[in-house]
Short mmCIF file of C-alpha atoms in Angstrom, two decimals:
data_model
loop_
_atom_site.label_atom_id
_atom_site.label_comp_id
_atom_site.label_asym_id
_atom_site.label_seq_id
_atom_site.Cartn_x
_atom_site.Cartn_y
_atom_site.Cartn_z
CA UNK A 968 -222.30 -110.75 190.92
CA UNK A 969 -220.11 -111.78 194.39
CA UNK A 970 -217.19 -110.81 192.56
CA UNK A 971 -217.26 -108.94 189.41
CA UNK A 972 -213.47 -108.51 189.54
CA UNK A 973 -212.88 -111.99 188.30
CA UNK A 974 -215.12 -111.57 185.41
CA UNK A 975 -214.05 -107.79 184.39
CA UNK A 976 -209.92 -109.71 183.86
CA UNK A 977 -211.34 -112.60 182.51
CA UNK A 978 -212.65 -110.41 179.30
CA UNK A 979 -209.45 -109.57 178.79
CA UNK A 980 -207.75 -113.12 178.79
CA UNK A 981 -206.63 -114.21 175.28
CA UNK A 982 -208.34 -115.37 172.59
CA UNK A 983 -211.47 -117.37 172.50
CA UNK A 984 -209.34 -120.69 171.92
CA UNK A 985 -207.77 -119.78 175.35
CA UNK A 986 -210.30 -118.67 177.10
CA UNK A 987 -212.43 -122.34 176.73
CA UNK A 988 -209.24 -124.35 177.62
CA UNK A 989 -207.71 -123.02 180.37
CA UNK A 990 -209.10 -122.85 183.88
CA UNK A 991 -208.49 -120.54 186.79
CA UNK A 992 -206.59 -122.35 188.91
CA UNK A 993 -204.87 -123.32 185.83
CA UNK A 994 -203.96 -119.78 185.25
CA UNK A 995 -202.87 -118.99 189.03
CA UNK A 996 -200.58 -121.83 188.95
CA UNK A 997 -198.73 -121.21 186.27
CA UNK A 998 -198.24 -117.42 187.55
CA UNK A 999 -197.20 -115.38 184.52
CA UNK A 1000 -196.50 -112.35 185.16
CA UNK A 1001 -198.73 -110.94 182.73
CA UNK A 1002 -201.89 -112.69 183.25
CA UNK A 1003 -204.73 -110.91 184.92
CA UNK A 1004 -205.50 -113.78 187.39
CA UNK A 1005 -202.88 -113.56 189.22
CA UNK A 1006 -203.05 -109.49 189.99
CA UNK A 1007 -206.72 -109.97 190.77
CA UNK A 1008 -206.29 -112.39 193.15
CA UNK A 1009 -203.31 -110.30 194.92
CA UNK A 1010 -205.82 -106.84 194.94
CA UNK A 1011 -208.58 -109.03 196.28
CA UNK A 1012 -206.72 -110.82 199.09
CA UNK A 1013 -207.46 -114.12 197.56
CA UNK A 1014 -206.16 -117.22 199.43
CA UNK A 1015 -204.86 -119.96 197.61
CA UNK A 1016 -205.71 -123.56 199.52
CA UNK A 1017 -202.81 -126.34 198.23
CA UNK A 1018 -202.51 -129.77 198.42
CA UNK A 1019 -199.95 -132.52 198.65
CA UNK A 1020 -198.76 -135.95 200.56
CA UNK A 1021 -198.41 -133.53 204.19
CA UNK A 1022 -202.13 -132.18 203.76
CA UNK A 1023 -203.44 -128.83 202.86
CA UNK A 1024 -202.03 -125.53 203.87
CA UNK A 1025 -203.65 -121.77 202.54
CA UNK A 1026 -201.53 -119.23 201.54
CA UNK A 1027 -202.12 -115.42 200.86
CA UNK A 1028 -201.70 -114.51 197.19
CA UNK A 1029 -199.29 -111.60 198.07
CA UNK A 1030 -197.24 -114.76 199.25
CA UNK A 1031 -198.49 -117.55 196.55
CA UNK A 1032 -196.56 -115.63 193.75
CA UNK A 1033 -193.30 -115.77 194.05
CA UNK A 1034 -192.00 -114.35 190.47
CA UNK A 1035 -192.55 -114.96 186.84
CA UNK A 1036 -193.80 -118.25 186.42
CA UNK A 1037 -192.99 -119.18 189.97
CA UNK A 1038 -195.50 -120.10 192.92
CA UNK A 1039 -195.63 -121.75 196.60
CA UNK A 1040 -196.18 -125.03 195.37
CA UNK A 1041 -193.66 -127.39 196.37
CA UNK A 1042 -192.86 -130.37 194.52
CA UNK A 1043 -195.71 -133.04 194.92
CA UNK A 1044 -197.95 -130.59 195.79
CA UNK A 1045 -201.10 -128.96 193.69
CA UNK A 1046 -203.42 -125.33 193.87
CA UNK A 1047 -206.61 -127.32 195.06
CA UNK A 1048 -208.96 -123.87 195.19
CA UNK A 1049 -208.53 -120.42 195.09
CA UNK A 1050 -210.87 -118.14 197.53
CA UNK A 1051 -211.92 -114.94 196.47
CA UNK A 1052 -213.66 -112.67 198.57
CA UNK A 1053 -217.55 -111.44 198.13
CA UNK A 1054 -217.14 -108.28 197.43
CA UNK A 1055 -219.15 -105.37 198.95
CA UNK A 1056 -222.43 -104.41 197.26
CA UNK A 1057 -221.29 -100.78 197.61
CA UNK A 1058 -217.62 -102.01 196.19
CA UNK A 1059 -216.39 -100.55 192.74
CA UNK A 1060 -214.14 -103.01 190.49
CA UNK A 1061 -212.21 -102.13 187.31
CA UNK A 1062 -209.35 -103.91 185.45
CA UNK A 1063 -207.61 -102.78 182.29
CA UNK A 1064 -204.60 -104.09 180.27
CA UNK A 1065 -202.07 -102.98 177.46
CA UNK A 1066 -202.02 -105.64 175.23
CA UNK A 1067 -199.33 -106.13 172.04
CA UNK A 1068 -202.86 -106.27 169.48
CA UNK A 1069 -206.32 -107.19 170.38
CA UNK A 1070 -206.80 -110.52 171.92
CA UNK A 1071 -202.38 -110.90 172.05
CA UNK A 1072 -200.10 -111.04 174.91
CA UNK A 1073 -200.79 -108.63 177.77
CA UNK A 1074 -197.89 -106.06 178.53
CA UNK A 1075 -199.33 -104.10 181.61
CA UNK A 1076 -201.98 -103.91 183.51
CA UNK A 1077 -204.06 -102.87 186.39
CA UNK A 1078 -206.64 -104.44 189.14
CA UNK A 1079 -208.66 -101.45 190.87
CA UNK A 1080 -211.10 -102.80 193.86
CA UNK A 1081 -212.50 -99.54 195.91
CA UNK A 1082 -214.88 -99.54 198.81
CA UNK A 1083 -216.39 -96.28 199.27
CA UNK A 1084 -218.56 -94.54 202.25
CA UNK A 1085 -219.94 -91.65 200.18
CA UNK A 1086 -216.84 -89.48 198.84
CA UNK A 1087 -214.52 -91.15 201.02
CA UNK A 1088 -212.59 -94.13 200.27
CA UNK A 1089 -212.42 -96.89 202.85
CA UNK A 1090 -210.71 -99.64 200.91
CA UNK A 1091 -208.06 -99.12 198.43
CA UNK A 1092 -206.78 -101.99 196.56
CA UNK A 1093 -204.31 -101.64 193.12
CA UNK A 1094 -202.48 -104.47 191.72
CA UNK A 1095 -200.69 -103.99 188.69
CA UNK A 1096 -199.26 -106.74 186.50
CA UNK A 1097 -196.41 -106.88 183.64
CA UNK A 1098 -194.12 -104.34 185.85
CA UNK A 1099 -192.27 -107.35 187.86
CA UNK A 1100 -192.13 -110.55 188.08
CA UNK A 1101 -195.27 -110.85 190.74
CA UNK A 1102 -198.28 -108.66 190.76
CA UNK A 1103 -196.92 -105.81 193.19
CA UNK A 1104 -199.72 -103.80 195.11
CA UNK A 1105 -199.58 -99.89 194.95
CA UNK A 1106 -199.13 -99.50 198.37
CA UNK A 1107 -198.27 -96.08 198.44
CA UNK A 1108 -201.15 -95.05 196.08
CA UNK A 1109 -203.56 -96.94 197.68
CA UNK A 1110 -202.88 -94.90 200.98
CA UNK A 1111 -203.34 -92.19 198.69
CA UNK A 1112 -206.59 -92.88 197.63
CA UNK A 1113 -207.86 -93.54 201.67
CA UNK A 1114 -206.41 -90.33 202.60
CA UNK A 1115 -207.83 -87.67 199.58
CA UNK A 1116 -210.59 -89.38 197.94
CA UNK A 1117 -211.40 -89.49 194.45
CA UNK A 1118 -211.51 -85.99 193.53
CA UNK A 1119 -209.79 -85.30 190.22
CA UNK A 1120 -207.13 -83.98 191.86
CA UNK A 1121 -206.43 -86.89 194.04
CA UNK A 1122 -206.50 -89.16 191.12
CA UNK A 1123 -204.13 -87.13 188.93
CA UNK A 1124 -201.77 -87.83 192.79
CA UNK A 1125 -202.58 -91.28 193.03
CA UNK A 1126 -201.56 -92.09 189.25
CA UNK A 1127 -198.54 -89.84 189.48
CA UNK A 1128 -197.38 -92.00 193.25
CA UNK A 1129 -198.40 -95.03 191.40
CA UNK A 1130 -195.76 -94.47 188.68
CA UNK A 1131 -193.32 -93.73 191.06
CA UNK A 1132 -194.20 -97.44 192.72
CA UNK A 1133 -193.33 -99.35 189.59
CA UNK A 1134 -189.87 -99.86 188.13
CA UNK A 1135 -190.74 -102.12 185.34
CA UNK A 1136 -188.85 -104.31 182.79
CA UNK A 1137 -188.14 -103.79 179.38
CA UNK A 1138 -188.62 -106.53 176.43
CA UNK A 1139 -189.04 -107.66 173.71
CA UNK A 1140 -192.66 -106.36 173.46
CA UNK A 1141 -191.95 -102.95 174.74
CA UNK A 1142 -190.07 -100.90 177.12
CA UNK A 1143 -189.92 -100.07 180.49
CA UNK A 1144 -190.81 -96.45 179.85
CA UNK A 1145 -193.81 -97.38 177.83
CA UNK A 1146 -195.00 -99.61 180.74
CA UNK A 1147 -194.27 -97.36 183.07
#
């Protein structure tokens, strides 16, 4: 309800065996690059809040994930909570994913969190995942989306700027070009 971003990824998170062990902050700490936490918590703005011996410190998730399996948490230290926004009642959330087979290993995806004011856009947030090592926000087509709206048109511009963001990897479950 506060955030349905969270709970649109979380449908697509493994299998059920998966899904009833693992936690969130679980799944933001250990910061594959093809999990859908991670990219949701980088389109929303989430702030991470860690712990260790010298206190707590918060850090932005655009700056919590540092690559593939690699986070701001120091040695001795721990993800104590994650803060996700409330989102706006007039907000519009979507998150999809490639996956290998139904229920198997992720190969691309993409968080979509819009605020709109009638036909205009006021917000624009994309964070895709699986196309580097660290969800990567689509700057360039999020501007996109501010400055021409959702017309068909504009959409058709914002996917084609989009692709032009990403320069993903290749392997061994597919290739760059087919993430792309």
């Amino acid at each position: 309800q506060h955030c349905p971003l969270v709970s649109q990824a979380l449908a697509w998170t493994g299998p059920v065996a998966v899904r009833s062990r693992s936690t969130v902050g679980g799944t933001l700490a250990h910061a594959d690059r093809v999990a859908e936490l991670p990219a949701v918590a980088v389109a929303l703005d989430a702030v991470m809040v860690i712990e260790g011996a010298s206190g707590r410190r918060e850090v932005a998730a655009r700056d919590f994930f540092l690559g593939d399996l690699t986070t701001a948490v120091e040695p001795h230290e721990l993800l104590r909570e994650a803060r996700f926004p409330v989102c706006q009642a007039s907000s519009f959330s979507s998150f999809t994913e490639v996956s290998v087979r139904q229920e198997g290993v992720a190969v691309v995806g993409l968080a979509v969190y819009l605020e709109r004011e009638g036909k205009r856009v006021r917000k624009a947030a994309l964070a895709a995942m699986g196309v580097d090592a660290a969800p990567l926000r689509l700057r360039l087509a999020e501007g996109e989306l501010l400055n021409r709206g959702l017309s068909p048109d504009a959409i058709e511009a914002v996917a084609s700027i989009a692709a032009g963001e990403i320069e993903p990897m290749s392997d061994l479950y597919t290739s760059a070009a087919y993430r792309k």
